[in-house]
Tab-separated table of C-alpha atoms in Angstrom:
chain	number	residue	atom	x	y	z
A	743	MET	CA	95.831	84.583	61.139
A	744	ASP	CA	94.380	87.620	59.917
A	745	PRO	CA	95.357	90.845	59.235
A	746	PHE	CA	95.485	93.367	61.917
A	747	SER	CA	96.445	89.979	64.627
A	748	GLN	CA	99.173	89.816	62.136
A	749	LEU	CA	99.759	93.135	62.742
A	750	ILE	CA	99.825	93.097	67.140
A	751	LEU	CA	102.131	90.129	66.642
A	752	ALA	CA	104.822	92.298	63.621
A	753	ILE	CA	103.962	94.961	66.743
A	754	SER	CA	105.141	93.047	70.260
A	755	VAL	CA	107.924	91.247	67.840
A	756	THR	CA	109.380	95.037	67.022
A	757	SER	CA	109.530	95.823	70.371
A	758	PHE	CA	110.856	93.310	72.422
A	759	PHE	CA	114.038	94.309	69.315
A	760	THR	CA	113.397	98.258	70.705
A	761	PHE	CA	113.765	97.256	74.317
A	762	GLN	CA	117.025	94.607	73.765
A	763	TRP	CA	118.192	97.683	71.466
A	764	LEU	CA	117.642	100.776	74.641
A	765	PHE	CA	119.195	97.953	77.246
A	766	HIS	CA	122.173	97.032	75.199
A	767	SER	CA	123.363	100.009	72.653
A	768	VAL	CA	121.098	102.781	73.794
A	769	SER	CA	121.243	103.118	77.688
A	770	PRO	CA	124.544	102.787	78.490
A	771	TRP	CA	125.251	105.482	75.440
A	772	VAL	CA	123.172	107.863	76.782
A	773	SER	CA	124.223	107.002	80.216
A	774	THR	CA	127.110	108.060	79.563
A	775	ARG	CA	126.528	111.894	78.360
A	776	VAL	CA	123.285	112.530	80.989
A	777	SER	CA	125.337	110.765	84.429
A	778	ALA	CA	128.724	110.898	85.661
A	779	GLY	CA	128.755	108.566	88.006
A	780	PHE	CA	127.654	105.793	85.614
A	781	ARG	CA	131.140	104.733	84.552
A	782	GLY	CA	132.289	104.262	88.162
A	783	LEU	CA	129.520	101.114	88.140
A	784	SER	CA	130.230	98.218	89.001
A	785	HIS	CA	129.164	95.689	86.840
A	786	LYS	CA	126.061	94.306	88.438
A	787	GLN	CA	124.653	97.805	88.925
A	788	THR	CA	125.336	98.472	84.941
A	789	ILE	CA	123.176	96.004	84.093
A	790	GLU	CA	120.613	96.865	87.007
A	791	TRP	CA	120.489	100.910	85.640
A	792	ASN	CA	120.075	99.997	82.180
A	793	SER	CA	117.760	96.992	82.775
A	794	ARG	CA	116.147	100.522	85.301
A	795	THR	CA	116.691	102.942	82.118
A	796	VAL	CA	114.507	100.119	79.766
A	797	SER	CA	112.329	99.591	82.049
A	798	THR	CA	111.708	103.216	82.816
A	799	PHE	CA	110.919	104.651	79.031
A	800	HIS	CA	108.068	101.779	79.202
A	801	ALA	CA	106.695	102.908	81.916
A	802	LEU	CA	105.636	106.541	79.356
A	803	VAL	CA	105.017	105.101	76.512
A	804	VAL	CA	102.463	102.853	77.693
A	805	GLY	CA	100.871	104.586	80.767
A	806	LEU	CA	100.522	107.816	78.247
A	807	PHE	CA	98.697	105.779	75.758
A	808	CYS	CA	96.673	103.264	78.457
A	809	LEU	CA	95.407	107.367	79.343
A	810	TYR	CA	94.749	107.799	76.349
A	811	ILE	CA	93.073	105.110	75.476
A	812	LEU	CA	91.165	105.562	78.895
A	813	LEU	CA	89.835	108.538	77.737
A	814	PHE	CA	89.492	108.504	74.616
A	815	ASP	CA	88.218	105.397	73.938
A	816	ASP	CA	84.212	105.479	73.522
A	817	ALA	CA	84.281	102.257	72.713
A	818	ILE	CA	85.521	100.183	75.677
A	819	ASN	CA	84.260	102.662	77.851
A	820	GLU	CA	80.940	102.382	77.229
A	821	ASP	CA	81.057	98.005	77.242
A	822	PRO	CA	84.232	97.788	79.076
A	823	VAL	CA	83.922	93.508	78.144
A	824	TRP	CA	83.855	93.223	74.385
A	825	GLY	CA	84.819	96.486	73.478
A	826	ASP	CA	86.400	97.616	70.143
A	827	PRO	CA	89.821	96.263	71.660
A	828	THR	CA	92.136	97.702	68.569
A	829	LEU	CA	93.742	100.344	70.502
A	830	VAL	CA	94.687	98.021	73.885
A	831	LYS	CA	95.849	95.855	71.724
A	832	ILE	CA	98.424	98.066	70.327
A	833	ASN	CA	99.247	98.307	73.961
A	834	VAL	CA	99.484	95.429	74.887
A	835	GLY	CA	101.477	94.040	72.431
A	836	ILE	CA	103.947	96.552	73.243
A	837	THR	CA	103.659	95.716	76.509
A	838	THR	CA	104.418	92.250	75.824
A	839	GLY	CA	107.234	93.239	73.765
A	840	TYR	CA	108.766	94.125	76.504
A	841	LEU	CA	107.925	91.319	79.307
A	842	ILE	CA	109.577	88.877	77.090
A	843	SER	CA	112.172	90.921	76.693
A	844	ASP	CA	113.158	91.754	80.331
A	845	LEU	CA	112.465	88.085	81.452
A	846	LEU	CA	115.102	87.111	78.707
A	847	LEU	CA	117.455	89.724	80.943
A	848	ILE	CA	115.994	88.134	84.078
A	849	PHE	CA	117.655	84.710	83.098
A	850	TYR	CA	120.668	85.772	81.365
A	851	PHE	CA	121.924	88.341	83.914
A	852	TRP	CA	119.811	86.235	86.933
A	853	LYS	CA	123.592	87.031	89.174
A	854	ALA	CA	122.658	90.397	88.789
A	855	ILE	CA	118.820	91.371	88.265
A	856	GLY	CA	117.045	87.588	88.907
A	857	ASP	CA	114.091	87.890	90.949
A	858	LYS	CA	112.017	84.903	91.435
A	859	PHE	CA	108.882	87.482	91.750
A	860	PHE	CA	109.189	89.500	88.330
A	861	VAL	CA	109.361	86.412	86.666
A	862	ILE	CA	106.323	85.180	88.107
A	863	HIS	CA	104.440	88.403	88.147
A	864	HIS	CA	106.569	88.918	84.581
A	865	LEU	CA	104.200	85.528	83.514
A	866	ALA	CA	101.587	86.540	84.686
A	867	ALA	CA	101.072	89.636	83.047
A	868	LEU	CA	101.643	87.694	80.292
A	869	TYR	CA	98.850	85.006	81.051
A	870	ALA	CA	96.596	87.679	81.746
A	871	TYR	CA	97.559	89.267	77.814
A	872	TYR	CA	96.877	86.089	75.920
A	873	TYR	CA	92.895	86.842	76.626
A	874	VAL	CA	93.308	90.320	75.380
A	875	LEU	CA	95.443	89.642	72.178
A	876	GLY	CA	93.632	86.534	71.676
A	877	PRO	CA	89.810	87.059	71.694
A	878	GLY	CA	89.529	90.242	72.468
A	879	MET	CA	88.289	90.501	75.924
A	880	LEU	CA	88.369	92.110	78.817
A	881	PRO	CA	90.172	95.390	76.825
A	882	TYR	CA	88.725	98.442	79.391
A	883	PHE	CA	89.835	96.351	82.834
A	884	ALA	CA	93.552	95.488	80.907
A	885	ASN	CA	94.178	98.641	80.141
A	886	PHE	CA	92.999	100.359	83.587
A	887	ARG	CA	95.784	97.732	85.137
A	888	LEU	CA	98.279	99.699	82.978
A	889	LEU	CA	97.628	102.929	84.339
A	890	ALA	CA	100.109	101.179	86.781
A	891	GLU	CA	103.220	102.225	84.904
A	892	PHE	CA	102.485	105.512	85.746
A	893	SER	CA	104.663	104.614	89.450
A	894	THR	CA	107.284	102.697	87.903
A	895	PRO	CA	109.721	106.138	87.056
A	896	CYS	CA	109.972	107.382	90.331
A	897	VAL	CA	110.305	104.111	91.429
A	898	ASN	CA	113.351	103.307	89.277
A	899	GLN	CA	114.690	107.181	90.232
A	900	ARG	CA	114.256	106.425	93.486
A	901	TRP	CA	117.287	104.129	92.440
A	902	PHE	CA	119.521	105.975	90.971
A	903	PHE	CA	119.652	108.232	94.114
A	904	GLU	CA	120.931	105.580	96.220
A	905	VAL	CA	123.260	103.820	93.507
A	906	LEU	CA	124.945	107.760	92.651
A	907	GLY	CA	125.257	107.928	96.117
A	908	TYR	CA	122.346	110.905	97.217
A	909	PRO	CA	121.768	110.520	101.035
A	910	LYS	CA	118.429	109.725	102.234
A	911	SER	CA	118.159	113.356	103.779
A	912	SER	CA	119.046	115.423	100.044
A	913	LYS	CA	116.911	117.475	98.434
A	914	PRO	CA	116.312	115.808	95.339
A	915	ASN	CA	115.322	112.012	97.195
A	916	ILE	CA	113.047	114.134	98.998
A	917	ALA	CA	111.471	115.259	96.298
A	918	ASN	CA	111.728	111.902	94.047
A	919	GLY	CA	109.979	109.955	97.787
A	920	VAL	CA	106.792	112.139	97.653
A	921	MET	CA	106.332	112.275	94.329
A	922	MET	CA	106.576	108.248	94.628
A	923	ALA	CA	103.872	107.849	97.326
A	924	ALA	CA	102.007	109.971	95.785
A	925	ILE	CA	102.272	109.628	92.311
A	926	PHE	CA	101.491	105.028	93.633
A	927	PHE	CA	98.953	106.055	95.451
A	928	LEU	CA	96.681	107.544	92.846
A	929	VAL	CA	97.519	105.187	90.473
A	930	ARG	CA	97.114	102.339	92.231
A	931	ILE	CA	94.761	102.817	95.397
A	932	ALA	CA	92.443	105.533	94.489
A	933	VAL	CA	91.903	104.235	91.505
A	934	MET	CA	90.111	101.305	93.387
A	935	PRO	CA	86.593	101.919	93.876
A	936	VAL	CA	86.901	103.112	90.111
A	937	TYR	CA	87.721	99.948	88.976
A	938	TYR	CA	86.155	97.690	90.937
A	939	THR	CA	82.457	99.545	90.742
A	940	ARG	CA	83.417	98.703	87.003
A	941	MET	CA	83.902	95.303	87.457
A	942	TYR	CA	80.956	95.112	90.285
A	943	SER	CA	77.926	96.244	87.347
A	944	VAL	CA	79.177	93.513	84.539
A	945	TYR	CA	79.674	90.693	86.984
A	946	GLY	CA	76.056	88.663	85.659
A	947	THR	CA	76.210	90.130	82.609
A	948	GLU	CA	75.641	88.564	80.004
A	949	ALA	CA	79.148	90.099	78.736
A	950	PHE	CA	80.406	88.713	81.364
A	951	TYR	CA	78.950	84.778	81.486
A	952	LYS	CA	80.508	85.071	77.299
A	953	VAL	CA	83.543	85.702	78.650
A	954	SER	CA	85.483	81.699	79.257
A	955	TRP	CA	85.854	80.762	82.964
A	956	GLY	CA	90.196	81.312	81.933
A	957	GLY	CA	89.425	84.644	81.352
A	958	ARG	CA	86.945	85.096	83.783
A	959	THR	CA	89.610	83.766	87.144
A	960	ALA	CA	92.502	86.023	85.540
A	961	TRP	CA	90.762	88.785	85.405
A	962	ILE	CA	89.244	89.047	88.969
A	963	PHE	CA	91.981	86.617	90.528
A	964	SER	CA	95.056	87.973	89.612
A	965	SER	CA	93.360	91.779	90.220
A	966	PHE	CA	92.925	90.981	93.350
A	967	CYS	CA	96.085	89.671	94.427
A	968	LEU	CA	98.220	92.512	92.819
A	969	ASP	CA	95.385	94.885	94.993
A	970	ILE	CA	96.395	93.576	97.772
A	971	MET	CA	100.161	93.568	97.370
A	972	ASN	CA	99.945	96.937	95.917
A	973	VAL	CA	97.471	98.609	99.482
A	974	MET	CA	101.554	96.630	100.950
A	975	TRP	CA	103.168	98.646	99.012
A	976	MET	CA	101.425	101.147	100.248
A	977	HIS	CA	101.561	101.216	103.133
A	978	LYS	CA	105.258	100.224	103.166
A	979	ILE	CA	106.280	103.226	101.043
A	980	ALA	CA	104.531	105.514	103.425
A	981	ARG	CA	105.651	104.804	106.635
A	982	GLY	CA	109.102	105.193	104.557
A	983	CYS	CA	108.375	108.578	103.062
A	984	TYR	CA	107.109	109.646	107.635
A	985	LYS	CA	110.502	108.410	108.183
A	986	VAL	CA	112.939	110.534	106.071
A	987	LEU	CA	110.731	114.173	106.462
A	988	ARG	CA	110.514	113.418	110.230
A	989	SER	CA	114.349	113.107	109.797
A	990	SER	CA	114.909	115.682	107.421
A	991	ARG	CA	112.575	118.072	109.308
A	992	GLN	CA	114.329	117.145	112.745
A	993	ARG	CA	117.233	118.404	111.180
A	994	LYS	CA	115.913	121.599	110.188
A	995	VAL	CA	114.686	122.386	114.398
A	996	ASP	CA	118.251	120.703	115.494
A	997	THR	CA	120.109	123.126	113.078
A	998	GLN	CA	117.922	126.312	113.749
A	999	GLU	CA	118.505	125.498	117.635
A	1000	ASN	CA	122.346	125.071	117.478
A	1001	GLY	CA	122.407	128.224	114.606
A	1002	LYS	CA	121.088	130.318	118.144
A	1003	THR	CA	122.910	128.501	120.565
A	1004	GLU	CA	126.003	129.811	118.926
């Protein structure tokens, strides 16, 4: 194993233990001091709270690193299939450690946070990342996919508000819901033309055929599946956001009319 591969392995292992530490120690310690409602949560809710806190931290770290790579890494922008994957491997290494850590927690606390969908998602992601961490292929596309992490904090925040008893019509909940819909659209839907245009530009080229059959399958098939789900989720999020906004607007109108009547 070459020195850089050893470094990536060390990053993944360090990432795994870091996220375990964040779940078991840091999140409970911080949460008791930041949120008065944390102590009143059930055991099951506490487990999911800590899991989502760690998820939010991972999303911010990996998402910001991903954005930096996308904007400033000329190597993968010039050659999206075989460009120098150094920075992408580091970012994917961090995510790999997180995914394995989260899988372990899902299985150990299955009654609290067990979800077959997340198990399938994590295993599929780890399978795809193998081709990045191993042969170093498709770094641009692997990194581009990590942009989706930016939508995770708002999704988790919605759950935090719900478990703390915030009404759906409350201003913090509405603001978070609008932000969630906007960010989800930007990082998962609006970027699709950019992603698939880049995919089409390399399809059939010499670089494309150097990618193994397994790598091409993991890349193309998983992209289509993920984006079908993203469209379905976007539709659900948009409908929910619209209903809350309409309900809030109607409540304001009713309040004004009642005030005039009095």
